[in-house]
Every structure is written in C-alpha cells, then in structure tokens.
PDB file of C-alpha atoms in Angstrom:
ATOM      1  CA  MET A 126      20.981  -2.800  -5.086  1.00  0.00           C
ATOM      2  CA  THR A 127      22.869  -0.052  -5.986  1.00  0.00           C
ATOM      3  CA  GLU A 128      22.864   3.487  -4.359  1.00  0.00           C
ATOM      4  CA  SER A 129      21.508   4.548  -7.821  1.00  0.00           C
ATOM      5  CA  THR A 130      18.792   2.524  -6.705  1.00  0.00           C
ATOM      6  CA  HIS A 131      15.236   4.685  -5.005  1.00  0.00           C
ATOM      7  CA  LEU A 132      11.714   4.295  -4.218  1.00  0.00           C
ATOM      8  CA  ILE A 133       9.109   7.224  -5.465  1.00  0.00           C
ATOM      9  CA  ASP A 134       5.963   7.462  -3.097  1.00  0.00           C
ATOM     10  CA  ALA A 135       3.025   8.542  -5.304  1.00  0.00           C
ATOM     11  CA  GLY A 136       0.777   8.060  -2.661  1.00  0.00           C
ATOM     12  CA  CYS A 137      -2.800   6.125  -2.114  1.00  0.00           C
ATOM     13  CA  PHE A 138      -5.843   5.237  -3.427  1.00  0.00           C
ATOM     14  CA  ILE A 139      -8.630   3.561  -2.625  1.00  0.00           C
ATOM     15  CA  SER A 140     -10.426   0.544  -4.065  1.00  0.00           C
ATOM     16  CA  GLN A 141     -13.931  -0.069  -3.190  1.00  0.00           C
ATOM     17  CA  MET A 142     -14.291  -3.158  -3.649  1.00  0.00           C
ATOM     18  CA  ASN A 143     -11.964  -6.266  -4.831  1.00  0.00           C
ATOM     19  CA  GLU A 144     -11.382  -5.638  -7.628  1.00  0.00           C
ATOM     20  CA  LEU A 145      -8.492  -3.696 -10.073  1.00  0.00           C
ATOM     21  CA  VAL A 146      -7.665  -3.463 -13.648  1.00  0.00           C
ATOM     22  CA  LEU A 147      -4.353  -2.843 -14.588  1.00  0.00           C
ATOM     23  CA  ILE A 148      -4.434  -1.510 -17.504  1.00  0.00           C
ATOM     24  CA  ASP A 149      -2.956   1.739 -20.013  1.00  0.00           C
ATOM     25  CA  PRO A 150      -4.770   4.759 -19.832  1.00  0.00           C
ATOM     26  CA  LEU A 151      -5.116   4.859 -23.420  1.00  0.00           C
ATOM     27  CA  TYR A 152      -7.387   2.572 -23.402  1.00  0.00           C
ATOM     28  CA  MET A 153      -9.882   3.927 -21.048  1.00  0.00           C
ATOM     29  CA  ASN A 154     -12.051   4.630 -23.609  1.00  0.00           C
ATOM     30  CA  TYR A 155     -12.473   1.605 -25.041  1.00  0.00           C
ATOM     31  CA  VAL A 156     -12.894  -0.288 -21.318  1.00  0.00           C
ATOM     32  CA  ILE A 157     -15.714   2.271 -20.511  1.00  0.00           C
ATOM     33  CA  THR A 158     -17.479   1.916 -23.477  1.00  0.00           C
ATOM     34  CA  ASN A 159     -17.084  -1.825 -23.843  1.00  0.00           C
ATOM     35  CA  TYR A 160     -16.508  -3.521 -21.077  1.00  0.00           C
ATOM     36  CA  PHE A 161     -17.976  -2.025 -18.462  1.00  0.00           C
ATOM     37  CA  ASN A 162     -21.251  -0.599 -20.293  1.00  0.00           C
ATOM     38  CA  TYR A 163     -23.873  -2.112 -18.109  1.00  0.00           C
ATOM     39  CA  LEU A 164     -26.321  -1.066 -21.525  1.00  0.00           C
ATOM     40  CA  ILE A 165     -24.757  -4.002 -23.423  1.00  0.00           C
ATOM     41  CA  ASN A 166     -24.901  -6.571 -20.958  1.00  0.00           C
ATOM     42  CA  ASP A 167     -28.195  -8.467 -21.833  1.00  0.00           C
ATOM     43  CA  LYS A 168     -27.179  -7.222 -25.936  1.00  0.00           C
ATOM     44  CA  ASN A 169     -24.579 -10.173 -27.347  1.00  0.00           C
ATOM     45  CA  GLU A 170     -24.360  -8.216 -30.907  1.00  0.00           C
ATOM     46  CA  LEU A 171     -22.839  -5.106 -28.848  1.00  0.00           C
ATOM     47  CA  LEU A 172     -20.083  -7.303 -26.370  1.00  0.00           C
ATOM     48  CA  PRO A 173     -16.978  -7.455 -27.025  1.00  0.00           C
ATOM     49  CA  LYS A 174     -15.840 -10.013 -29.422  1.00  0.00           C
ATOM     50  CA  GLU A 175     -12.153 -10.105 -28.086  1.00  0.00           C
ATOM     51  CA  SER A 176     -10.613 -10.213 -24.938  1.00  0.00           C
ATOM     52  CA  LEU A 177      -8.375  -6.486 -23.564  1.00  0.00           C
ATOM     53  CA  ASN A 178      -4.943  -6.698 -23.523  1.00  0.00           C
ATOM     54  CA  GLY A 179      -5.226  -5.661 -19.536  1.00  0.00           C
ATOM     55  CA  VAL A 180      -4.821  -7.010 -16.106  1.00  0.00           C
ATOM     56  CA  TYR A 181      -8.227  -8.123 -14.475  1.00  0.00           C
ATOM     57  CA  PHE A 182      -7.887  -9.252 -10.851  1.00  0.00           C
ATOM     58  CA  GLU A 183     -11.331 -10.096  -9.161  1.00  0.00           C
ATOM     59  CA  ASN A 184      -9.830 -11.542  -5.509  1.00  0.00           C
ATOM     60  CA  ALA A 185      -7.911  -8.401  -4.783  1.00  0.00           C
ATOM     61  CA  LYS A 186      -8.000  -6.527  -1.061  1.00  0.00           C
ATOM     62  CA  PRO A 187      -9.835  -3.626  -0.710  1.00  0.00           C
ATOM     63  CA  GLY A 188      -8.887  -0.634   1.068  1.00  0.00           C
ATOM     64  CA  LEU A 189      -6.068   1.639   0.686  1.00  0.00           C
ATOM     65  CA  TRP A 190      -3.570   0.818  -2.013  1.00  0.00           C
ATOM     66  CA  SER A 191       0.033   2.659  -1.827  1.00  0.00           C
ATOM     67  CA  SER A 192       1.551   3.188  -5.686  1.00  0.00           C
ATOM     68  CA  PHE A 193       5.992   3.151  -6.183  1.00  0.00           C
ATOM     69  CA  ALA A 194       8.044   3.383  -8.922  1.00  0.00           C
ATOM     70  CA  ILE A 195      11.615   2.172  -8.514  1.00  0.00           C
ATOM     71  CA  LYS A 196      14.090   4.214 -10.297  1.00  0.00           C
ATOM     72  CA  GLU A 197      17.897   3.506 -11.303  1.00  0.00           C
ATOM     73  CA  LYS A 198      20.402   5.637 -11.906  1.00  0.00           C
ATOM     74  CA  ASN A 199      22.576   4.791 -15.050  1.00  0.00           C
ATOM     75  CA  ILE A 200      21.132   0.924 -14.842  1.00  0.00           C
ATOM     76  CA  PHE A 201      23.205   0.599 -17.613  1.00  0.00           C
ATOM     77  CA  LEU A 202      26.048   1.571 -19.318  1.00  0.00           C
ATOM     78  CA  PRO A 203      27.110   0.227 -22.644  1.00  0.00           C
ATOM     79  CA  ASN A 204      30.106  -0.876 -23.486  1.00  0.00           C
ATOM     80  CA  SER A 205      29.191  -2.578 -26.560  1.00  0.00           C
ATOM     81  CA  GLN A 206      27.380  -2.060 -29.402  1.00  0.00           C
ATOM     82  CA  LYS A 207      25.478  -5.096 -29.394  1.00  0.00           C
ATOM     83  CA  MET A 208      24.562  -3.666 -25.675  1.00  0.00           C
ATOM     84  CA  GLU A 209      23.636  -0.555 -27.319  1.00  0.00           C
ATOM     85  CA  GLN A 210      21.492  -2.161 -29.906  1.00  0.00           C
ATOM     86  CA  ASN A 211      20.068  -4.467 -27.244  1.00  0.00           C
ATOM     87  CA  MET A 212      19.093  -1.353 -25.714  1.00  0.00           C
ATOM     88  CA  ILE A 213      17.661   0.152 -28.760  1.00  0.00           C
ATOM     89  CA  ASP A 214      15.340  -2.551 -28.798  1.00  0.00           C
ATOM     90  CA  LEU A 215      13.894  -2.013 -24.779  1.00  0.00           C
ATOM     91  CA  GLY A 216      12.840   1.135 -25.715  1.00  0.00           C
ATOM     92  CA  ILE A 217      15.374   1.848 -23.183  1.00  0.00           C
ATOM     93  CA  ASP A 218      16.340   6.623 -23.804  1.00  0.00           C
ATOM     94  CA  LYS A 219      19.664   6.356 -24.294  1.00  0.00           C
ATOM     95  CA  ASN A 220      20.309   9.580 -22.517  1.00  0.00           C
ATOM     96  CA  TYR A 221      22.088   7.308 -19.503  1.00  0.00           C
ATOM     97  CA  GLY A 222      22.747   9.822 -17.698  1.00  0.00           C
ATOM     98  CA  ASN A 223      18.660  10.487 -16.737  1.00  0.00           C
ATOM     99  CA  GLU A 224      16.619   8.321 -14.522  1.00  0.00           C
ATOM    100  CA  ILE A 225      15.173   5.117 -15.566  1.00  0.00           C
ATOM    101  CA  ILE A 226      11.964   3.923 -14.005  1.00  0.00           C
ATOM    102  CA  THR A 227      12.639   0.318 -13.857  1.00  0.00           C
ATOM    103  CA  SER A 228       9.198  -1.026 -12.017  1.00  0.00           C
ATOM    104  CA  PHE A 229       5.280  -0.035 -10.557  1.00  0.00           C
ATOM    105  CA  ALA A 230       4.661  -1.550  -7.771  1.00  0.00           C
ATOM    106  CA  CYS A 231       1.527  -1.057  -5.770  1.00  0.00           C
ATOM    107  CA  PHE A 232       0.415  -2.922  -2.745  1.00  0.00           C
ATOM    108  CA  ASN A 233      -2.441  -2.706  -0.074  1.00  0.00           C
ATOM    109  CA  ASN A 234      -1.416  -0.998   3.437  1.00  0.00           C
ATOM    110  CA  THR A 235      -3.161  -3.508   5.735  1.00  0.00           C
ATOM    111  CA  GLU A 236      -0.516  -5.632   4.342  1.00  0.00           C
ATOM    112  CA  PHE A 237       2.372  -3.591   5.010  1.00  0.00           C
ATOM    113  CA  MET A 238       2.764  -0.082   6.171  1.00  0.00           C
ATOM    114  CA  HIS A 239       4.116   2.233   3.563  1.00  0.00           C
ATOM    115  CA  GLU A 240       6.050   4.613   5.390  1.00  0.00           C
ATOM    116  CA  TYR A 241       8.915   1.617   6.298  1.00  0.00           C
ATOM    117  CA  LEU A 242       8.623   0.212   2.708  1.00  0.00           C
ATOM    118  CA  THR A 243      12.665   0.296   0.937  1.00  0.00           C
ATOM    119  CA  VAL A 244      13.620  -1.636  -2.286  1.00  0.00           C
ATOM    120  CA  GLU A 245      15.435  -4.555  -0.700  1.00  0.00           C
ATOM    121  CA  LYS A 246      11.954  -5.151   1.460  1.00  0.00           C
ATOM    122  CA  LEU A 247      10.349  -4.943  -1.559  1.00  0.00           C
ATOM    123  CA  ASN A 248      12.310  -7.645  -3.415  1.00  0.00           C
ATOM    124  CA  GLU A 249      11.878  -9.921  -0.463  1.00  0.00           C
ATOM    125  CA  LEU A 250       8.229 -10.379  -0.690  1.00  0.00           C
ATOM    126  CA  LYS A 251       6.774 -13.749  -2.188  1.00  0.00           C
ATOM    127  CA  TRP A 252       5.957 -12.489  -5.526  1.00  0.00           C
ATOM    128  CA  GLU A 253       4.552 -14.947  -7.822  1.00  0.00           C
ATOM    129  CA  LYS A 254       4.049 -14.314 -11.977  1.00  0.00           C
ATOM    130  CA  PHE A 255       0.495 -13.727 -12.401  1.00  0.00           C
ATOM    131  CA  GLU A 256      -0.079 -15.394 -16.054  1.00  0.00           C
ATOM    132  CA  SER A 257      -1.774 -14.677 -19.029  1.00  0.00           C
ATOM    133  CA  ASN A 258      -5.681 -15.952 -18.954  1.00  0.00           C
ATOM    134  CA  ILE A 259      -5.583 -19.082 -21.482  1.00  0.00           C
ATOM    135  CA  ASN A 260      -9.711 -19.302 -21.431  1.00  0.00           C
ATOM    136  CA  CYS A 261      -9.574 -15.320 -22.694  1.00  0.00           C
ATOM    137  CA  ILE A 262     -12.506 -14.796 -25.838  1.00  0.00           C
ATOM    138  CA  GLY A 263     -10.007 -14.618 -28.533  1.00  0.00           C
ATOM    139  CA  ASN A 264      -7.769 -16.967 -27.756  1.00  0.00           C
ATOM    140  CA  HIS A 265      -6.743 -19.724 -30.214  1.00  0.00           C
ATOM    141  CA  ASN A 266      -6.889 -22.443 -27.620  1.00  0.00           C
ATOM    142  CA  ASN A 267     -10.349 -21.506 -26.286  1.00  0.00           C
ATOM    143  CA  GLY A 268     -12.001 -19.840 -29.886  1.00  0.00           C
ATOM    144  CA  ASN A 269     -13.974 -22.693 -30.418  1.00  0.00           C
ATOM    145  CA  ILE A 270     -15.386 -22.930 -26.994  1.00  0.00           C
ATOM    146  CA  TYR A 271     -16.772 -19.642 -27.210  1.00  0.00           C
ATOM    147  CA  LYS A 272     -18.473 -19.658 -30.796  1.00  0.00           C
ATOM    148  CA  SER A 273     -20.672 -22.923 -29.012  1.00  0.00           C
ATOM    149  CA  GLN A 274     -21.539 -20.660 -26.308  1.00  0.00           C
ATOM    150  CA  SER A 275     -22.700 -17.483 -27.780  1.00  0.00           C
ATOM    151  CA  LYS A 276     -24.362 -19.848 -29.942  1.00  0.00           C
ATOM    152  CA  GLU A 277     -26.220 -20.848 -26.736  1.00  0.00           C
ATOM    153  CA  GLU A 278     -26.877 -17.682 -25.412  1.00  0.00           C
ATOM    154  CA  ASP A 279     -27.364 -18.933 -22.230  1.00  0.00           C
ATOM    155  CA  LYS A 280     -24.420 -19.393 -20.871  1.00  0.00           C
ATOM    156  CA  PRO A 281     -22.277 -16.172 -20.327  1.00  0.00           C
ATOM    157  CA  ILE A 282     -18.731 -15.319 -20.813  1.00  0.00           C
ATOM    158  CA  ASN A 283     -16.883 -14.803 -16.937  1.00  0.00           C
ATOM    159  CA  PHE A 284     -16.580 -11.728 -17.340  1.00  0.00           C
ATOM    160  CA  SER A 285     -12.440 -12.068 -16.473  1.00  0.00           C
ATOM    161  CA  ASN A 286     -12.344 -13.877 -19.780  1.00  0.00           C
ATOM    162  CA  TYR A 287     -12.750 -10.217 -21.018  1.00  0.00           C
ATOM    163  CA  PHE A 288      -8.696  -9.941 -20.404  1.00  0.00           C
ATOM    164  CA  THR A 289      -6.063 -11.544 -21.272  1.00  0.00           C
ATOM    165  CA  ASN A 290      -4.389 -10.806 -18.190  1.00  0.00           C
ATOM    166  CA  ILE A 291      -1.308  -9.697 -20.038  1.00  0.00           C
ATOM    167  CA  LEU A 292      -0.126  -5.814 -19.640  1.00  0.00           C
ATOM    168  CA  THR A 293      -0.042  -4.002 -23.177  1.00  0.00           C
ATOM    169  CA  VAL A 294       1.506  -0.246 -22.790  1.00  0.00           C
ATOM    170  CA  GLU A 295       1.682   1.505 -26.225  1.00  0.00           C
ATOM    171  CA  SER A 296       1.473   4.814 -24.146  1.00  0.00           C
ATOM    172  CA  GLY A 297       4.162   4.950 -21.750  1.00  0.00           C
ATOM    173  CA  GLN A 298       1.982   4.863 -18.914  1.00  0.00           C
ATOM    174  CA  VAL A 299       0.318   1.886 -16.627  1.00  0.00           C
ATOM    175  CA  GLY A 300      -2.344   2.538 -14.327  1.00  0.00           C
ATOM    176  CA  LEU A 301      -3.545  -0.029 -11.601  1.00  0.00           C
ATOM    177  CA  PHE A 302      -7.492   1.411 -11.314  1.00  0.00           C
ATOM    178  CA  CYS A 303     -10.488   0.770  -8.780  1.00  0.00           C
ATOM    179  CA  THR A 304     -12.801  -0.879 -11.475  1.00  0.00           C
ATOM    180  CA  GLU A 305     -15.972   0.444  -8.760  1.00  0.00           C
ATOM    181  CA  SER A 306     -14.862   3.951 -10.186  1.00  0.00           C
ATOM    182  CA  ILE A 307     -14.494   2.434 -13.733  1.00  0.00           C
ATOM    183  CA  LYS A 308     -17.632   1.456 -13.344  1.00  0.00           C
ATOM    184  CA  ASN A 309     -19.425   4.615 -11.924  1.00  0.00           C
ATOM    185  CA  CYS A 310     -17.730   6.975 -14.078  1.00  0.00           C
ATOM    186  CA  THR A 311     -19.456   4.493 -17.285  1.00  0.00           C
ATOM    187  CA  ASN A 312     -22.842   5.632 -14.887  1.00  0.00           C
ATOM    188  CA  ALA A 313     -21.399   9.354 -15.086  1.00  0.00           C
ATOM    189  CA  LEU A 314     -21.321  10.059 -18.864  1.00  0.00           C
ATOM    190  CA  LEU A 315     -23.957   7.492 -19.575  1.00  0.00           C
ATOM    191  CA  GLU A 316     -26.485  10.592 -17.272  1.00  0.00           C
ATOM    192  CA  LYS A 317     -24.134  13.518 -18.890  1.00  0.00           C
ATOM    193  CA  TYR A 318     -24.882  12.594 -22.352  1.00  0.00           C
ATOM    194  CA  GLU A 319     -29.086  11.263 -20.985  1.00  0.00           C
ATOM    195  CA  ILE A 320     -28.419   7.502 -22.691  1.00  0.00           C
ATOM    196  CA  TYR A 321     -30.384   5.310 -21.127  1.00  0.00           C
ATOM    197  CA  ASP A 322     -30.296   2.317 -23.775  1.00  0.00           C
ATOM    198  CA  ILE A 323     -28.177   1.334 -26.147  1.00  0.00           C
ATOM    199  CA  LYS A 324     -29.714  -0.884 -29.273  1.00  0.00           C
ATOM    200  CA  ASN A 325     -27.053  -1.083 -32.488  1.00  0.00           C
ATOM    201  CA  LYS A 326     -23.286  -0.907 -32.941  1.00  0.00           C
ATOM    202  CA  GLU A 327     -24.197   2.828 -34.302  1.00  0.00           C
ATOM    203  CA  GLU A 328     -25.319   3.986 -30.721  1.00  0.00           C
ATOM    204  CA  LEU A 329     -22.441   2.188 -29.293  1.00  0.00           C
ATOM    205  CA  ASP A 330     -19.579   3.800 -31.130  1.00  0.00           C
ATOM    206  CA  ASN A 331     -21.779   7.116 -30.864  1.00  0.00           C
ATOM    207  CA  PHE A 332     -21.218   6.969 -27.256  1.00  0.00           C
ATOM    208  CA  PHE A 333     -17.686   6.026 -27.464  1.00  0.00           C
ATOM    209  CA  ASN A 334     -17.432   9.551 -29.741  1.00  0.00           C
ATOM    210  CA  LYS A 335     -18.835  11.222 -26.568  1.00  0.00           C
ATOM    211  CA  ASN A 336     -16.777   9.500 -24.180  1.00  0.00           C
ATOM    212  CA  MET A 337     -13.773  11.645 -26.173  1.00  0.00           C
ATOM    213  CA  ASN A 338     -15.031  14.699 -24.429  1.00  0.00           C
ATOM    214  CA  ASP A 339     -14.215  14.035 -21.223  1.00  0.00           C
ATOM    215  CA  LEU A 340     -11.725  11.468 -20.689  1.00  0.00           C
ATOM    216  CA  TYR A 341      -9.000  12.912 -23.842  1.00  0.00           C
ATOM    217  CA  PRO A 342      -8.782  15.970 -20.724  1.00  0.00           C
ATOM    218  CA  TRP A 343      -8.072  13.496 -18.113  1.00  0.00           C
ATOM    219  CA  TYR A 344      -5.880  11.690 -20.208  1.00  0.00           C
ATOM    220  CA  ASN A 345      -3.769  14.931 -20.982  1.00  0.00           C
ATOM    221  CA  LYS A 346      -3.440  15.375 -17.042  1.00  0.00           C
ATOM    222  CA  ILE A 347      -2.190  12.364 -16.365  1.00  0.00           C
ATOM    223  CA  CYS A 348       0.305  13.044 -19.182  1.00  0.00           C
ATOM    224  CA  ASN A 349       1.281  15.900 -17.384  1.00  0.00           C
ATOM    225  CA  LEU A 350       1.788  14.481 -14.051  1.00  0.00           C
ATOM    226  CA  THR A 351       3.615  11.932 -15.113  1.00  0.00           C
ATOM    227  CA  LEU A 352       6.180  13.583 -17.029  1.00  0.00           C
ATOM    228  CA  SER A 353       6.750  16.092 -14.352  1.00  0.00           C
ATOM    229  CA  SER A 354       7.048  13.432 -11.460  1.00  0.00           C
ATOM    230  CA  SER A 355       7.166   9.688 -13.129  1.00  0.00           C
ATOM    231  CA  ILE A 356       3.790   8.625 -10.834  1.00  0.00           C
ATOM    232  CA  THR A 357       1.006  10.053  -9.496  1.00  0.00           C
ATOM    233  CA  ILE A 358      -2.199   9.661  -7.914  1.00  0.00           C
ATOM    234  CA  ILE A 359      -5.425   9.566 -10.074  1.00  0.00           C
ATOM    235  CA  ASP A 360      -8.236  11.402  -8.390  1.00  0.00           C
ATOM    236  CA  TYR A 361     -10.707  13.383 -10.565  1.00  0.00           C
ATOM    237  CA  ILE A 362     -14.467  13.689  -9.988  1.00  0.00           C
ATOM    238  CA  ASP A 363     -16.356  11.075 -12.065  1.00  0.00           C
ATOM    239  CA  MET A 364     -13.434   9.767 -13.249  1.00  0.00           C
ATOM    240  CA  PRO A 365     -11.191   6.672 -13.028  1.00  0.00           C
ATOM    241  CA  LEU A 366      -9.474   6.058  -9.254  1.00  0.00           C
ATOM    242  CA  GLY A 367      -6.338   4.700  -9.130  1.00  0.00           C
ATOM    243  CA  SER A 368      -2.173   5.680  -9.718  1.00  0.00           C
ATOM    244  CA  VAL A 369      -0.557   5.548 -13.272  1.00  0.00           C
ATOM    245  CA  CYS A 370       3.352   5.480 -13.287  1.00  0.00           C
ATOM    246  CA  MET A 371       5.647   5.775 -16.593  1.00  0.00           C
ATOM    247  CA  SER A 372       7.141   2.788 -18.009  1.00  0.00           C
ATOM    248  CA  GLY A 373      10.856   2.381 -18.815  1.00  0.00           C
ATOM    249  CA  SER A 374      10.259   1.751 -22.139  1.00  0.00           C
ATOM    250  CA  ASP A 375       9.056   5.082 -25.461  1.00  0.00           C
ATOM    251  CA  CYS A 376       8.198   1.512 -27.460  1.00  0.00           C
ATOM    252  CA  VAL A 377       5.017  -0.493 -27.447  1.00  0.00           C
ATOM    253  CA  SER A 378       5.789  -3.450 -25.224  1.00  0.00           C
ATOM    254  CA  ASN A 379       3.957  -6.266 -23.635  1.00  0.00           C
ATOM    255  CA  TYR A 380       4.180  -7.595 -19.924  1.00  0.00           C
ATOM    256  CA  LEU A 381       3.090  -9.869 -16.967  1.00  0.00           C
ATOM    257  CA  CYS A 382       3.165  -8.967 -13.616  1.00  0.00           C
ATOM    258  CA  GLU A 383       3.590 -10.037 -10.290  1.00  0.00           C
ATOM    259  CA  VAL A 384       1.587 -10.177  -7.238  1.00  0.00           C
ATOM    260  CA  VAL A 385       2.018 -11.485  -3.788  1.00  0.00           C
ATOM    261  CA  LYS A 386      -1.230 -12.984  -2.531  1.00  0.00           C
ATOM    262  CA  ASP A 387      -3.143 -13.903   1.400  1.00  0.00           C
ATOM    263  CA  ASP A 388      -2.065 -17.209   2.188  1.00  0.00           C
ATOM    264  CA  ILE A 389      -5.630 -18.143   4.038  1.00  0.00           C
ATOM    265  CA  THR A 390      -7.913 -16.092   1.974  1.00  0.00           C
ATOM    266  CA  GLY A 391      -5.684 -16.134  -1.404  1.00  0.00           C
ATOM    267  CA  GLU A 392      -6.648 -12.353  -1.962  1.00  0.00           C
ATOM    268  CA  ILE A 393      -4.131 -10.522  -3.824  1.00  0.00           C
ATOM    269  CA  TRP A 394      -2.151  -7.419  -2.033  1.00  0.00           C
ATOM    270  CA  ALA A 395       0.933  -6.711  -3.848  1.00  0.00           C
ATOM    271  CA  ILE A 396       0.801  -6.078  -7.268  1.00  0.00           C
ATOM    272  CA  ARG A 397       4.533  -5.279  -9.731  1.00  0.00           C
ATOM    273  CA  VAL A 398       5.635  -4.839 -13.152  1.00  0.00           C
ATOM    274  CA  ASN A 399       8.749  -5.248 -14.429  1.00  0.00           C
ATOM    275  CA  PHE A 400       9.416  -2.632 -17.203  1.00  0.00           C
ATOM    276  CA  PHE A 401      12.773  -4.505 -17.665  1.00  0.00           C
ATOM    277  CA  ASN A 402      11.110  -8.142 -18.176  1.00  0.00           C
ATOM    278  CA  PRO A 403       8.977  -7.918 -21.641  1.00  0.00           C
ATOM    279  CA  PHE A 404       6.441 -10.824 -22.263  1.00  0.00           C
ATOM    280  CA  LYS A 405       7.379 -12.415 -25.400  1.00  0.00           C
TER     281      LYS A 405
END
C-alpha cells in the first residue's frame, strides 16, 4: 500500500431490511418496472424471462451502512507499449496524473465504526468471493429446469434467481441500494400515475416509459454528484436509497464482488468491488 492510496468517506445510509442490491444505477428503471413491481407477481406472462446483471443480497445486516471509495494516484506508470495497451483494454484513463478509483466498499456500522477505518484495516477483513448465481434464469445449465417449472405454474421462481450476481457496469458507476427503498419507489410511482393493475406487456411498457420522467432526473443528479466527488450517498424522497461510486473504468465491465459474513449468523456485513479485477 502506497502513500498515494486513501479512503474517501461518503457517509452512511440506512438499510431498512436485510436485503441489498448492487447494480449500475443506469438499470434502475428496468429494476423498478420488471423486478420489484408487485402488480406483475401473479402474471407469468409479465415476469422477466431472463436474469438481471446485478448482485442481490438476501441476507445482509440491516441498519446503518458506511460507504467508501479507495483512490490511488499514479497506480500505473506504463513502462512499455504492452502495459499501456493493457490499460486501454481495462478502460483506464491515460491521464496518469489523475487519481483513480480502485474499489468501492460498504459495511454495516454495527460491526465496524467507520471513523477508525483505514485501507489496511479494510484489506485485513475476511473477504470471500460472492460467486455468480448458477441457478439464475437464462443460465444454460438450468434453462430446461425453469422451462419445466413454468409449465407447472405452481412453482414460483425464487426471487434471488432473477439476478446473476455478476455486476455489469455500463455507465461508469455502481450503486448499493436498500431493496425496501426500491419497492417503496415502485409503489410511489404506481400511485403517482394511478396505475392499480397491469394486465399486459403494453401496459407494462407504458409504465416503464412514464418512469423515465422521474428516474432520468434522478440518474442525472447521481452523475453530477459522482463527477464532483467520486462517491456519494443517494437520499431523495420516494427514490431508491443507497450509495453510488464511480468505477475505475470507462468501458463496459463485469465484476464479482467480495463480502464479509458474520461467523455465527452468516449475515453479510461488508461488500466490496475491486474495479481492477474484472470478471472474465
């Protein structure tokens, strides 16, 4: 660890329940319309036919979560043409004098007080890889299983299988969100547009288009905040609550995250994404 490595403290957000979602905020409209929309829960023809590239944590500790970005300055000084090409492939800015976000980390405050956190202490935690979901919808290994289940119509798909647990970052940002706040946002938008039932795909698409009016300004605010401070807490009325961080790449990348679990309960109380270790 070099002297140029340091933490940026974004502050805290509250997770109301024990569920969190790690996802590119660019996909939030899709999440709200197609995954957390209770009006489509009993309509098989409207349920998603494929899983979403995001990470769903169904056993995370509720309460106050602290959020950090780790920055490094001059992390790569290319001494060869090959090294420079590797940087281009990773989407790393070639302005070597700039600081680069190398990772995004959040943890529950009941386990670790954020005032005393350092990069060294963060790295010393018992991190383990949060593996991709082999049971997700659309996985070639389980596609036949889900086709047979859908014919029976009485075996609902476990909600966790709507997520691949592979994080795709397209917008250059990643967010950790309280799922209860996403559900509340969905309900607020349905009430705002006076939508009390959705019967077909056309009505679902109409709801998606209406959401653009609310979610694009929300997304633009996030972009402005992360451009100025790299990482920020997102807390707007009737919108998803959480923390959003810039990634260290300007190209579409996939990642597996790391977690720390309680030795007794198995609850997840720390989550980290290493932007220099993309999933291949």
